[in-house]
Amino acid sequence: MPPTTSAPAGGPVAPLAALTPLPDPKARTGPSTAVLAQPDIGAEPPAQHLPVTVTDHQGTKVTVTDTRRILAFDMAGTLAATVFGLGLGSHVVGRDVSTGFPAARKLPLVTRNGHQLNAEAILALRPSVVLTDTTLGPWDAVLQLRDAGIPVVVLDSRRSLDNVGALVHDAAAALGVPEAGQRLADRLTGDITAKRTEITRLAPADPARKLRTVFLYLRGQAGVYYLFGRGSGADSLIMALGAVDVASEAGVEGMRPVNPEALIKARPDVILVMTKGLESVGGPDGLLRVPGVAQTPAGLHRRFVDMADSQILGFGPQTPGVLDALARALYAPGSAG
């Protein structure tokens, strides 16, 4: 049976407040896919104030004089999405593999073999400024850019609902668009708060009925199966969805290889995954073959929710939409329109 989608492709999307939630989300069977109602990112070009000098997350003072050729890359695709959200998308000249929204999809890649930086490809694009963090390597590639005289601003690598606005502010300051940064941060903060309030009305209030949820990172070709816990970003997402993060409950910090016995003991009702990760193990049937999954309530009832790799843990301008789509997949699958 194909997975249920959380929103009709191209159709009207009813607000969360208009949805009728499942009487018992733990009684649902079968996989579902969370789909953003608006997958693209863009904004009007902002007013700029250049040059600017900022102190980045590593304590390095960086002066930016030119933003006509921007590169922004990180493991989650957050920084490029933020640049587009600030209205400077037309200045972006390349992308990392995690940047997959439509407006950026045709830009040349600056990563290879997954998340490895390609210094030659970056230099060939002649960037006038680079925004990055410490999640992509090799770090020598970043140092090579600085040696070439390119301003490189290193931003916070932490991804969470708690610092979405701060990351927007830092990126905007580095690009000389602080007013646009304030507007975007305020909008995101307000929209995230509103979504969390709407989700509270959908999710079971009784702690015993809340969905016990876990986020698994899957790369089947390499036999890589990770559990994301406290501080990974997945924890803040799961809690915002009115669910219980069983990895944090079990004391998992950051990312840890899946321990089948621990996964079974955690008793997740739902497993969240990235779409390509799910594909890499052979879909829902393949996920059941990952050690420990079939013995969980999620596995027994095939309650798997997938979402695009570039969206689910992006924590950028699409964050309110991600919360909305995941809430539909968890609490009202198939009833979004």
C-alpha angles and dihedrals in degrees: 000000000000117000120265114248122225095223135021114255108254094347131117115283120217115220117258089248090062095054125101107223123220111271088235117010089195090064094060119105131201136039127289136194123223111221126191113236089214111028098176131082129211146127141184115283108270133222111266135209113200144211100041131174118207136175107231130214091275093053094255118142110228128184117207118196102161131038099172092110111035128180118188119175140162139144095272100040089239099131098054090046089052093051090053090046089055091056098254097107093117088062095056112104104182143009145215121241091260093060103090110145114126099255091056101034097098096051115112117263121248094187129072136190089022111301103002115124116235105211093189092054091048094050091047089062091058096222117200091203136009128207116194144135135214098276097090127061171260089040089207087071090060091047089050089058091052090048087055089058097254115143106242118191114195112206133191113293094204114109119198141125086254097067105034091110094045092053091050090051092050094048092046092050091052091051096046096247104111095149092054088047092054092049093049094044092049092048094048093046091051094044093048091050091049092049092050089053091050091048090053087064092051101042121078111264094207108090090218091059097047116115112259101220138185132186115221123192109210132191103166097180089062096035090242116154118168134179114217114216142160114352095012094105091243088087094059091045094052093047091049087055090060092250135121117255101220093189092060089042088057092050097253111161119203114323123344133173111261113266106202095209092049091047091052091047091051090060099207115197091199134028118207117205142166114259096238089045090055090048091050092062094045101268126279092330090053093047088059087061093058104106112267098008098098091055095057125088087246091055095043090055097031090236098167122149118195130187134179114287092233093054116036099068098019097110092193134105092321095058097105090049091048091054090048095050095045092048089055092049092050103039110018110020114181095011101087098112 
